[in-house]
Short mmCIF file of C-alpha atoms and ligand atoms in Angstrom, two decimals:
data_model
loop_
_atom_site.label_atom_id
_atom_site.label_comp_id
_atom_site.label_asym_id
_atom_site.label_seq_id
_atom_site.Cartn_x
_atom_site.Cartn_y
_atom_site.Cartn_z
CA MET S 1 22.01 30.23 -1.78
CA ALA S 2 20.11 26.52 -1.54
CA ALA S 3 22.05 23.12 -0.20
CA ALA S 4 23.12 20.86 -3.29
CA GLY S 5 20.04 18.80 -2.42
CA ILE S 6 20.79 14.69 -3.34
CA LYS S 7 20.02 16.09 -7.04
CA ASP S 8 21.54 13.34 -9.58
CA ALA S 9 24.38 13.34 -6.71
CA THR S 10 23.81 9.65 -6.92
CA ALA S 11 23.27 6.21 -8.58
CA VAL S 12 22.07 2.87 -8.87
CA VAL S 13 25.14 0.99 -9.80
CA GLY S 14 24.42 -2.19 -8.81
CA ILE S 15 21.42 -5.24 -8.91
CA GLY S 16 21.29 -8.21 -7.77
CA GLN S 17 18.11 -10.80 -6.94
CA THR S 18 17.10 -14.01 -5.98
CA ALA S 19 15.22 -16.70 -8.30
CA PHE S 20 11.14 -15.73 -7.06
CA ALA S 21 9.03 -18.52 -6.80
CA ARG S 22 7.02 -19.81 -3.59
CA HIS S 23 8.37 -21.77 -2.01
CA LEU S 24 12.29 -21.94 -2.22
CA PRO S 25 14.59 -23.79 -0.20
CA GLU S 26 16.72 -20.75 1.80
CA ASP S 27 15.18 -19.09 4.45
CA GLU S 28 15.45 -15.25 3.66
CA ARG S 29 18.95 -14.75 5.48
CA THR S 30 20.24 -16.96 3.07
CA LEU S 31 18.32 -14.95 -0.45
CA ALA S 32 19.20 -12.17 1.81
CA CYS S 33 23.21 -12.59 1.55
CA ARG S 34 22.47 -13.48 -2.21
CA ALA S 35 20.69 -11.03 -3.42
CA VAL S 36 23.01 -8.73 -1.79
CA LEU S 37 26.64 -10.28 -3.03
CA ALA S 38 24.90 -11.17 -6.67
CA ALA S 39 24.09 -5.94 -6.48
CA LEU S 40 28.17 -6.27 -5.70
CA ASP S 41 29.25 -7.95 -8.21
CA ASP S 42 27.11 -6.07 -10.40
CA ALA S 43 28.68 -3.22 -9.92
CA GLY S 44 32.26 -4.57 -8.90
CA ILE S 45 32.74 -3.53 -5.53
CA ALA S 46 33.67 -5.49 -2.96
CA PRO S 47 31.91 -6.20 0.46
CA GLY S 48 34.33 -5.06 2.28
CA GLU S 49 34.06 -1.28 0.92
CA VAL S 50 29.94 -1.27 2.51
CA ASP S 51 29.86 1.32 4.96
CA ALA S 52 25.67 1.67 4.06
CA LEU S 53 22.34 -0.29 4.61
CA ALA S 54 18.65 1.01 4.30
CA SER S 55 16.18 -1.55 4.46
CA TYR S 56 11.84 -2.17 5.66
CA THR S 57 11.40 -2.71 9.42
CA MET S 58 9.35 -5.11 8.60
CA GLU S 59 13.00 -7.28 6.97
CA GLU S 60 13.98 -10.40 9.32
CA THR S 61 17.37 -9.95 7.96
CA ASP S 62 19.42 -8.20 11.33
CA GLU S 63 22.08 -5.54 9.57
CA VAL S 64 24.44 -7.30 12.07
CA GLU S 65 23.50 -11.14 10.98
CA LEU S 66 24.05 -9.51 7.04
CA ALA S 67 27.40 -7.30 7.39
CA LYS S 68 29.50 -10.43 8.87
CA ALA S 69 27.91 -12.82 6.53
CA VAL S 70 29.35 -11.07 3.84
CA GLY S 71 31.77 -8.92 4.88
CA PHE S 72 30.74 -6.01 4.83
CA GLY S 73 33.27 -3.08 6.24
CA ASP S 74 32.93 -0.62 9.46
CA LEU S 75 29.18 0.28 8.22
CA THR S 76 28.56 3.97 9.63
CA TRP S 77 24.56 4.88 8.31
CA PHE S 78 21.87 2.39 8.54
CA GLY S 79 18.62 2.54 8.41
CA ARG S 80 14.85 1.09 8.09
CA ILE S 81 11.84 2.73 6.47
CA GLY S 82 8.19 1.34 8.53
CA TYR S 83 4.91 0.23 6.63
CA GLY S 84 6.14 -2.59 4.61
CA GLY S 85 5.78 -1.33 0.91
CA GLY S 86 5.14 2.14 1.32
CA GLY S 87 8.93 1.55 2.24
CA SER S 88 10.74 0.72 -0.76
CA CYS S 89 11.89 3.06 -2.73
CA ALA S 90 12.88 5.32 0.39
CA THR S 91 16.12 2.80 1.07
CA VAL S 92 17.52 3.93 -1.42
CA ALA S 93 16.88 7.22 -1.03
CA GLN S 94 17.57 7.52 2.42
CA LEU S 95 21.57 5.86 1.65
CA ALA S 96 21.27 8.57 -1.53
CA ALA S 97 20.95 11.18 1.05
CA ALA S 98 23.67 8.93 3.63
CA ILE S 99 25.48 9.58 0.86
CA ALA S 100 25.63 12.78 -0.81
CA SER S 101 25.77 14.61 2.65
CA GLY S 102 28.83 12.66 2.73
CA GLN S 103 27.73 10.32 6.00
CA ALA S 104 28.95 7.21 4.01
CA SER S 105 30.23 5.89 0.31
CA VAL S 106 29.10 2.72 -0.61
CA GLY S 107 25.67 1.81 -0.22
CA VAL S 108 23.16 -1.37 0.06
CA ALA S 109 19.25 -1.53 -0.33
CA TRP S 110 17.30 -5.09 0.14
CA ARG S 111 14.63 -6.95 0.83
CA SER S 112 14.02 -11.03 1.27
CA ARG S 113 10.69 -12.49 2.46
CA LYS S 114 9.14 -15.10 2.18
CA ARG S 115 5.50 -15.40 1.90
CA GLY S 116 4.71 -17.43 -0.81
CA SER S 117 5.54 -20.50 1.37
CA GLY S 118 5.33 -18.01 4.98
CA ALA S 119 3.04 -17.27 7.38
CA ARG S 120 0.46 -14.49 5.90
CA PRO S 121 1.10 -11.43 8.64
CA TRP S 122 -3.05 -10.51 9.05
CA THR S 123 -3.62 -14.62 10.47
CA ASP S 124 -1.76 -13.45 13.75
CA THR S 125 -3.86 -12.36 15.30
CA VAL S 126 -2.13 -11.38 18.40
CA ARG S 127 0.46 -9.20 17.55
CA GLN S 128 -1.31 -5.88 15.58
CA LEU S 129 -0.52 -5.13 12.16
CA PRO S 130 0.44 -0.70 12.32
CA THR S 131 -3.66 -0.03 11.52
CA PRO S 132 -5.72 0.70 14.17
CA ALA S 133 -6.89 -2.35 14.49
CA GLN S 134 -9.30 -1.59 17.25
CA TRP S 135 -11.64 0.33 15.03
CA THR S 136 -11.80 -2.58 12.22
CA ARG S 137 -10.18 -5.40 12.49
CA PRO S 138 -13.29 -6.89 15.43
CA PHE S 139 -15.55 -6.41 12.11
CA GLY S 140 -14.05 -8.53 10.03
CA LEU S 141 -11.92 -5.66 7.67
CA LEU S 142 -9.14 -8.51 8.66
CA ARG S 143 -6.45 -7.90 5.35
CA PRO S 144 -5.28 -5.95 3.59
CA VAL S 145 -6.68 -6.50 0.44
CA ASP S 146 -9.83 -5.38 2.74
CA GLU S 147 -8.42 -2.17 3.31
CA ILE S 148 -8.10 -1.24 0.13
CA ALA S 149 -11.15 -2.65 -1.51
CA MET S 150 -13.32 -0.03 0.71
CA LEU S 151 -11.31 2.56 -1.14
CA THR S 152 -11.76 1.15 -4.33
CA ARG S 153 -15.23 1.17 -3.99
CA ARG S 154 -15.75 4.21 -3.13
CA TYR S 155 -13.11 5.52 -6.17
CA LEU S 156 -15.06 3.33 -8.24
CA HIS S 157 -18.09 5.09 -7.44
CA GLU S 158 -16.70 7.97 -7.14
CA TYR S 159 -15.20 8.91 -10.72
CA GLY S 160 -17.13 5.91 -12.27
CA ALA S 161 -14.38 3.93 -13.40
CA THR S 162 -14.56 0.42 -13.89
CA ARG S 163 -13.54 -2.98 -13.18
CA ASP S 164 -11.72 -2.94 -16.78
CA HIS S 165 -9.89 -0.16 -15.60
CA LEU S 166 -8.17 -2.74 -12.98
CA PHE S 167 -7.92 -5.19 -15.49
CA ASN S 168 -6.43 -2.87 -18.19
CA VAL S 169 -3.46 -2.69 -14.78
CA ALA S 170 -3.67 -6.63 -14.42
CA LEU S 171 -2.99 -7.01 -18.01
CA ALA S 172 -0.34 -4.44 -18.28
CA CYS S 173 1.48 -6.78 -16.01
CA ARG S 174 0.67 -10.27 -17.04
CA ASN S 175 1.61 -9.14 -20.85
CA ARG S 176 5.12 -7.85 -19.46
CA ALA S 177 5.98 -10.86 -17.04
CA ASN S 178 4.58 -13.42 -19.81
CA GLN S 179 7.49 -11.32 -21.89
CA ASN S 180 10.09 -12.00 -18.28
CA PRO S 181 11.49 -15.33 -17.11
CA ASP S 182 12.83 -14.86 -14.28
CA ALA S 183 8.95 -13.69 -13.29
CA MET S 184 6.30 -16.12 -11.83
CA MET S 185 4.20 -15.96 -14.36
CA TYR S 186 6.30 -15.85 -17.52
CA ASP S 187 4.28 -18.63 -19.13
CA ARG S 188 0.30 -17.56 -17.70
CA PRO S 189 -1.13 -14.88 -20.32
CA LEU S 190 -4.99 -13.46 -18.76
CA THR S 191 -7.82 -12.89 -20.44
CA ARG S 192 -10.62 -10.81 -19.72
CA GLU S 193 -12.79 -12.94 -19.63
CA MET S 194 -10.34 -15.01 -16.77
CA TYR S 195 -10.09 -11.81 -15.06
CA MET S 196 -13.94 -11.52 -14.33
CA THR S 197 -14.72 -14.84 -13.74
CA SER S 198 -12.37 -14.89 -11.41
CA ARG S 199 -13.26 -15.63 -7.55
CA TRP S 200 -13.74 -12.79 -5.48
CA ILE S 201 -11.07 -11.66 -2.62
CA SER S 202 -12.80 -8.72 -1.00
CA GLU S 203 -15.79 -7.02 -3.29
CA PRO S 204 -15.27 -5.13 -5.75
CA LEU S 205 -11.80 -6.51 -5.65
CA CYS S 206 -10.87 -10.08 -7.01
CA LEU S 207 -7.86 -12.68 -7.33
CA PHE S 208 -6.10 -10.85 -10.29
CA ASP S 209 -6.21 -7.98 -8.15
CA ASN S 210 -4.48 -9.50 -5.62
CA CYS S 211 -0.25 -9.52 -5.57
CA LEU S 212 1.40 -12.87 -5.64
CA GLU S 213 2.77 -14.63 -3.16
CA THR S 214 6.62 -14.28 -3.80
CA ASP S 215 9.38 -16.05 -1.74
CA GLY S 216 12.62 -13.80 -3.30
CA ALA S 217 15.06 -11.49 -2.54
CA LEU S 218 16.84 -8.13 -4.42
CA ALA S 219 19.36 -5.84 -3.49
CA CYS S 220 21.08 -3.13 -5.12
CA VAL S 221 24.16 -0.81 -4.67
CA VAL S 222 24.45 2.96 -4.37
CA VAL S 223 27.22 5.49 -4.94
CA GLY S 224 27.95 9.13 -5.27
CA ALA S 225 27.17 9.91 -9.26
CA GLU S 226 31.71 10.24 -9.78
CA ARG S 227 32.46 6.81 -8.04
CA ALA S 228 30.08 5.62 -10.72
CA ARG S 229 31.53 6.43 -13.25
CA ASP S 230 34.42 4.23 -12.61
CA CYS S 231 31.65 1.06 -12.24
CA ARG S 232 31.45 -1.76 -14.29
CA ARG S 233 27.51 -0.45 -16.03
CA ARG S 234 26.13 2.58 -16.38
CA PRO S 235 25.11 4.83 -13.66
CA VAL S 236 21.61 5.15 -13.74
CA LEU S 237 20.74 8.27 -11.17
CA ILE S 238 18.74 8.76 -8.50
CA HIS S 239 17.56 12.10 -9.55
CA ALA S 240 14.98 13.08 -7.07
CA ALA S 241 13.29 11.74 -4.74
CA ALA S 242 10.25 11.68 -1.70
CA GLN S 243 8.42 10.45 1.58
CA GLY S 244 4.52 10.90 1.55
CA LEU S 245 2.66 11.27 4.82
CA PRO S 246 0.03 13.79 4.25
CA ALA S 247 -1.81 15.11 6.78
CA GLN S 248 -4.43 12.95 8.73
CA HIS S 249 -4.11 10.34 7.60
CA HIS S 250 -4.55 6.99 8.97
CA GLY S 251 -2.44 3.49 8.10
CA MET S 252 -3.99 1.36 5.39
CA VAL S 253 -7.64 2.67 5.99
CA ASN S 254 -6.69 5.80 4.95
CA TYR S 255 -11.02 6.68 6.01
CA TRP S 256 -11.05 9.33 8.82
CA ASN S 257 -9.69 12.28 7.02
CA ASP S 258 -11.45 15.23 4.34
CA ASP S 259 -10.31 13.49 1.28
CA PRO S 260 -8.86 9.71 1.71
CA LEU S 261 -8.66 9.50 -1.63
CA THR S 262 -5.86 12.41 -1.92
CA GLY S 263 -3.22 9.23 -0.83
CA PRO S 264 0.58 9.56 0.27
CA ALA S 265 1.60 9.00 -3.43
CA TRP S 266 0.23 13.09 -3.52
CA ALA S 267 1.74 14.02 -0.58
CA ALA S 268 5.36 12.17 -1.88
CA ALA S 269 4.33 13.38 -5.81
CA ARG S 270 5.11 17.55 -4.51
CA HIS S 271 8.28 17.38 -2.52
CA LEU S 272 9.67 14.89 -5.98
CA TRP S 273 8.44 17.03 -9.14
CA LYS S 274 9.65 20.24 -7.29
CA HIS S 275 13.00 18.75 -7.07
CA ALA S 276 13.49 17.71 -10.15
CA ASP S 277 13.68 19.08 -13.83
CA LEU S 278 11.91 16.78 -14.82
CA THR S 279 7.67 16.87 -15.23
CA PRO S 280 5.17 13.88 -15.64
CA GLU S 281 5.27 14.01 -18.60
CA ASP S 282 9.27 13.93 -19.57
CA VAL S 283 8.81 9.92 -17.94
CA ASP S 284 9.02 7.59 -20.61
CA VAL S 285 8.76 4.71 -18.65
CA ALA S 286 6.94 3.65 -14.51
CA GLN S 287 6.89 1.11 -12.24
CA ILE S 288 4.22 1.88 -10.04
CA TYR S 289 3.46 -0.07 -6.54
CA ASP S 290 0.85 -3.30 -7.29
CA ALA S 291 0.11 -4.50 -4.05
CA PHE S 292 -3.57 -3.74 -6.21
CA THR S 293 -4.51 -3.25 -9.52
CA ALA S 294 -6.50 0.13 -7.57
CA LEU S 295 -3.42 1.81 -6.47
CA VAL S 296 -2.55 2.24 -9.77
CA PRO S 297 -4.93 4.96 -10.51
CA LEU S 298 -5.15 5.92 -7.29
CA SER S 299 -1.37 6.95 -8.19
CA LEU S 300 -1.16 7.84 -11.36
CA GLU S 301 -3.29 10.48 -9.87
CA GLY S 302 -0.89 11.05 -7.48
CA TYR S 303 1.81 11.81 -9.81
CA GLY S 304 0.20 13.91 -11.53
CA PHE S 305 -0.35 11.31 -14.96
CA CYS S 306 -3.88 12.73 -15.39
CA GLY S 307 -6.56 14.49 -13.10
CA ARG S 308 -8.25 13.58 -10.30
CA GLY S 309 -10.64 10.80 -10.87
CA GLU S 310 -8.83 9.92 -14.66
CA GLY S 311 -6.57 7.43 -13.00
CA GLY S 312 -9.24 4.56 -14.52
CA ALA S 313 -10.07 6.31 -18.04
CA PHE S 314 -6.18 6.55 -18.79
CA THR S 315 -5.66 2.81 -18.44
CA GLU S 316 -7.53 2.99 -21.89
CA GLN S 317 -6.53 2.23 -25.07
CA GLY S 318 -2.96 0.88 -24.08
CA ALA S 319 -1.26 3.76 -21.97
CA LEU S 320 -0.10 0.97 -20.15
CA GLU S 321 1.22 -0.88 -22.53
CA THR S 322 4.17 -1.28 -24.38
CA GLY S 323 4.20 2.04 -26.75
CA GLY S 324 1.84 3.21 -25.30
CA ARG S 325 1.04 6.82 -22.99
CA LEU S 326 3.25 4.85 -19.88
CA PRO S 327 4.45 2.05 -20.14
CA LEU S 328 4.20 0.61 -16.65
CA ASN S 329 5.45 -2.44 -14.36
CA THR S 330 7.87 -3.71 -17.22
CA GLY S 331 9.57 -6.62 -15.50
CA GLY S 332 5.24 -7.89 -14.52
CA GLY S 333 5.49 -5.62 -11.27
CA GLY S 334 3.42 -7.31 -7.78
CA LEU S 335 0.63 -8.65 -9.37
CA SER S 336 2.89 -11.02 -12.44
CA GLU S 337 6.10 -10.81 -11.35
CA ALA S 338 6.78 -10.55 -7.84
CA TYR S 339 5.39 -9.37 -4.74
CA VAL S 340 8.71 -8.15 -2.75
CA HIS S 341 7.36 -4.48 -1.05
CA GLY S 342 7.69 -3.60 -4.37
CA PHE S 343 12.31 -4.05 -5.23
CA ASN S 344 11.41 -5.38 -7.50
CA LEU S 345 10.28 -2.55 -9.22
CA ILE S 346 13.17 -1.01 -8.21
CA THR S 347 15.69 -3.05 -10.08
CA GLU S 348 13.25 -3.52 -13.29
CA GLY S 349 13.34 0.96 -13.59
CA VAL S 350 17.68 0.53 -13.37
CA LYS S 351 17.17 -2.56 -15.89
CA GLN S 352 14.76 0.44 -17.99
CA LEU S 353 17.37 2.67 -17.87
CA ARG S 354 20.65 0.80 -18.83
CA GLY S 355 18.01 -0.65 -21.63
CA THR S 356 18.50 -4.36 -20.86
CA SER S 357 14.92 -4.66 -19.63
CA THR S 358 13.24 -7.38 -21.16
CA ALA S 359 10.08 -5.72 -21.82
CA GLN S 360 12.48 -3.40 -23.07
CA VAL S 361 11.11 0.87 -23.62
CA PRO S 362 13.37 2.11 -26.63
CA GLY S 363 15.54 4.60 -25.90
CA ALA S 364 14.13 4.63 -22.38
CA THR S 365 15.88 7.60 -20.01
CA THR S 366 13.32 8.61 -16.97
CA CYS S 367 11.32 5.92 -15.83
CA LEU S 368 9.81 6.94 -11.99
CA VAL S 369 9.32 4.30 -9.27
CA THR S 370 7.25 3.81 -6.57
CA ALA S 371 6.43 2.70 -2.70
CA GLY S 372 2.97 1.84 -1.88
CA GLU S 373 -0.09 3.90 -2.02
CA GLY S 374 -2.46 4.22 1.11
CA VAL S 375 0.56 3.19 3.36
CA PRO S 376 3.10 6.34 4.39
CA THR S 377 5.10 6.12 0.70
CA SER S 378 8.60 6.77 -0.70
CA ALA S 379 9.24 7.15 -4.60
CA LEU S 380 11.98 7.69 -7.18
CA LEU S 381 12.96 9.59 -10.56
CA LEU S 382 15.66 7.78 -12.09
CA ARG S 383 17.63 8.94 -15.41
CA ALA S 384 20.01 7.53 -16.87
CA GLY S 385 23.64 8.44 -16.35
CA ASP S 386 26.68 8.96 -19.09
CA MET P 1 -14.92 -13.64 16.31
CA LEU P 2 -11.46 -11.15 17.61
CA THR P 3 -12.77 -8.28 20.24
CA PRO P 4 -11.41 -4.70 19.97
CA VAL P 5 -7.71 -4.38 21.42
CA VAL P 6 -8.54 -1.71 23.56
CA ASP P 7 -5.64 2.06 23.84
CA PRO P 8 -6.93 4.55 26.76
CA ASP P 9 -7.37 7.01 24.04
CA GLY P 10 -9.96 4.28 22.70
CA ALA P 11 -11.74 3.13 26.19
CA PRO P 12 -14.44 5.85 26.40
CA PHE P 13 -15.66 4.72 23.00
CA TRP P 14 -15.58 1.60 23.53
CA GLU P 15 -17.44 1.46 27.34
CA HIS P 16 -20.25 4.04 25.72
CA ALA P 17 -20.79 0.81 23.78
CA ARG P 18 -21.09 -1.30 26.04
CA ALA P 19 -23.65 0.65 27.80
CA GLY P 20 -25.43 1.22 24.27
CA ARG P 21 -24.53 4.37 23.37
CA LEU P 22 -22.13 6.09 20.36
CA HIS P 23 -20.34 8.78 21.78
CA ILE P 24 -17.23 10.55 19.63
CA GLN P 25 -14.62 12.41 20.90
CA ALA P 26 -14.55 16.39 20.28
CA CYS P 27 -12.34 18.65 21.30
CA ALA P 28 -13.10 20.23 25.23
CA ASP P 29 -11.61 23.69 23.46
CA CYS P 30 -12.46 24.58 19.94
CA GLY P 31 -15.26 21.43 19.85
CA THR P 32 -14.06 19.16 16.65
CA PHE P 33 -14.74 15.63 16.70
CA ARG P 34 -11.92 13.93 16.31
CA PHE P 35 -12.01 10.10 15.51
CA PRO P 36 -9.66 7.75 15.92
CA PRO P 37 -9.45 9.59 18.85
CA ARG P 38 -6.08 10.65 20.57
CA PRO P 39 -4.19 12.07 22.91
CA CYS P 40 -4.99 16.55 21.95
CA CYS P 41 -6.84 18.17 19.15
CA PRO P 42 -4.90 18.67 15.78
CA HIS P 43 -6.58 22.10 14.98
CA CYS P 44 -6.08 23.86 18.26
CA GLN P 45 -3.24 22.19 19.86
CA SER P 46 -6.17 21.57 23.31
CA PHE P 47 -4.91 18.43 25.56
CA GLY P 48 -8.86 18.45 26.62
CA GLN P 49 -11.49 16.23 25.50
CA GLU P 50 -14.82 15.09 25.85
CA TRP P 51 -17.73 12.52 24.65
CA ARG P 52 -20.18 14.32 23.38
CA ARG P 53 -22.95 11.43 22.61
CA VAL P 54 -24.39 11.45 18.51
CA SER P 55 -27.66 11.18 17.19
CA GLY P 56 -26.64 7.49 15.56
CA HIS P 57 -27.82 8.29 11.86
CA GLY P 58 -25.51 8.10 9.14
CA ARG P 59 -25.05 6.93 5.53
CA ILE P 60 -23.32 4.35 4.09
CA TRP P 61 -19.73 5.37 2.45
CA SER P 62 -18.02 2.52 0.73
CA TYR P 63 -18.75 -0.85 1.61
CA VAL P 64 -16.81 -4.13 0.62
CA VAL P 65 -17.75 -8.15 0.94
CA PRO P 66 -15.34 -9.78 2.41
CA HIS P 67 -14.55 -13.63 1.16
CA PRO P 68 -12.24 -16.65 2.52
CA PRO P 69 -8.96 -16.76 3.85
CA LEU P 70 -10.24 -15.93 6.33
CA LEU P 71 -9.70 -15.87 10.10
CA PRO P 72 -12.23 -18.83 11.22
CA ASP P 73 -14.99 -17.44 12.96
CA TYR P 74 -15.20 -15.04 10.21
CA ALA P 75 -14.73 -17.54 7.13
CA ALA P 76 -18.17 -18.84 8.95
CA GLN P 77 -20.32 -16.13 8.34
CA ALA P 78 -18.47 -15.34 4.61
CA PRO P 79 -20.05 -13.34 2.33
CA TYR P 80 -20.30 -10.34 4.59
CA ASN P 81 -20.36 -6.52 4.48
CA VAL P 82 -18.51 -4.73 5.96
CA ILE P 83 -19.34 -1.01 5.74
CA VAL P 84 -18.30 2.63 6.01
CA VAL P 85 -20.97 4.94 8.08
CA GLU P 86 -20.44 8.33 7.56
CA LEU P 87 -22.72 10.50 11.02
CA ASP P 88 -24.99 12.90 10.15
CA ASP P 89 -23.23 13.98 12.54
CA ALA P 90 -19.46 14.71 11.89
CA PRO P 91 -19.30 13.84 8.34
CA ARG P 92 -15.40 12.98 9.14
CA VAL P 93 -16.76 10.82 11.01
CA ARG P 94 -16.40 7.32 8.57
CA LEU P 95 -17.11 4.66 11.54
CA VAL P 96 -16.02 0.78 10.14
CA GLY P 97 -18.92 -1.48 10.68
CA ASN P 98 -21.46 -3.77 9.46
CA LEU P 99 -24.95 -3.82 8.29
CA VAL P 100 -27.36 -6.36 9.49
CA THR P 101 -31.30 -7.06 9.32
CA GLU P 102 -31.51 -6.38 13.63
CA ALA P 103 -29.35 -5.93 16.19
CA GLY P 104 -26.96 -8.56 17.20
CA ALA P 105 -27.91 -10.56 13.42
CA ARG P 106 -24.90 -12.51 11.94
CA LEU P 107 -22.91 -11.05 9.46
CA ASP P 108 -23.94 -12.20 6.18
CA SER P 109 -27.67 -11.36 7.49
CA VAL P 110 -28.25 -8.88 5.01
CA PRO P 111 -27.03 -9.57 0.86
CA PRO P 112 -24.57 -7.83 -0.30
CA GLU P 113 -27.18 -6.95 -2.91
CA GLN P 114 -28.83 -4.61 -1.47
CA ILE P 115 -25.97 -2.83 -0.05
CA ARG P 116 -25.81 0.84 -1.62
CA ILE P 117 -23.69 3.91 -0.49
CA GLY P 118 -25.54 6.29 0.62
CA ALA P 119 -27.69 4.66 2.31
CA ARG P 120 -28.99 5.90 5.43
CA VAL P 121 -27.82 4.09 8.43
CA ARG P 122 -28.69 4.21 12.53
CA VAL P 123 -26.29 2.95 14.63
CA VAL P 124 -28.01 -0.13 16.96
CA PHE P 125 -26.25 -2.36 20.12
CA ASP P 126 -26.69 -6.01 20.45
CA GLY P 127 -24.84 -5.69 23.72
CA THR P 128 -21.46 -7.49 23.07
CA GLY P 129 -20.50 -4.10 23.25
CA LEU P 130 -19.89 -3.56 18.86
CA PRO P 131 -21.76 -1.12 17.28
CA GLN P 132 -24.03 -2.35 14.01
CA TRP P 133 -25.98 -0.89 11.60
CA VAL P 134 -29.65 -1.80 10.00
CA ARG P 135 -30.90 0.14 6.81
CA GLU P 136 -33.65 3.48 8.28
CA ARG P 137 -36.03 1.83 5.35
CA PRO P 138 -34.97 -1.97 4.59
ZN1 LIG N 401 -9.34 21.81 19.38
#
């Protein structure tokens, strides 16, 4: 007999966030405490009941410090996920696994980040980022955008995708941010002319192909599905989850395997759909990791919303807008709401399935959330509970 | 400019490069090239390795043109190109490098509009230990 697994065994019952801004006066630890307490209050669960924690390896707020500050109980499970934005969904997935397997009962995942006002990680020439830096950085491939632009150029060349397709992604995110008062770009509409005439960051990627730089923190609370029924809000069930690190993959400079354009999304997707009762056609709304616009067509292909090489064309005719084939990043995403290593995509997925998004997809009951593509990644398939 | 922060697996590559030779790690048992270098062979799990000289000819697989903000030494030459070269002798070995007009030239010596995917290139060495690439037919 097959193991019960995590399918619908746990639910997200609380979400919390701070303001998002280029500069917030409080430090990361304080912001983390505020987001975590907001999420617990949203769930109606006391901090003393929390016994599991999950965050990113790049998170600076220590579990011990957080637990001490906000008054957690005895922790019986805690873990960290690597690879920056690739870890977002895995934080929730690992809490779900810990709770489904009985190692904990109330889990909190969080991310606090001061990238808007803090240093850019790539300017550190001493500490190497988790990429094979000796083969790339001396030649001037310095920043994440340079690494992804290299894949983007090849993608555009191989499949005939265009900058207009990338603009479609940027525009969908910006249009949703224009509906979301919490988004950093709430009052800043984007036009095609602005996009096409903006400055280059790393050709073929321009300013608007890049995510925001944000100070802010977010958190969410995960409990077992039974317990979830007694919480304040409509539970959002964790239907399926996966991480993805494909064979012969290399960090964010994935140029050294047979098929660089088939990235971690494909590995995560295979597991995700195999363990789900749903297919891509059943997904009502998606939150696709968008540190760079080009990650979206690659992810649409990886998660099976279209065929290989068709991700650019998929974005045409308003497919990613409200009312389109796949409304995307409905809070504004990393491109236009806030860039907090993708955690806002998780909380926005929860809002959609509660029916409380500022760009609500009518009757949405299923949402795919993905983590950073190009790096070892993760994904969640969420659905509305009773 | 940044110099390679070398690890033990990669050190032979850079030693050969300083001597003006392009060598790639290969499995001593099944012969498969592997890049980046690593302790054992993902195909046959052998720990045997050899460093094989390659022709230094290849094609541009992709390229980017970074603009500031960049580290100061790089900003001074920006916008410049970074290319990925697919080697004729080992198509899955794709080396990151720069397309220049001649050995030792600046990173911005070739105008970006003259770069195209598929163009044939060959390796040159400028004496600092970094391989560079020039067009076979400028
Ligand atoms: Zn071998």
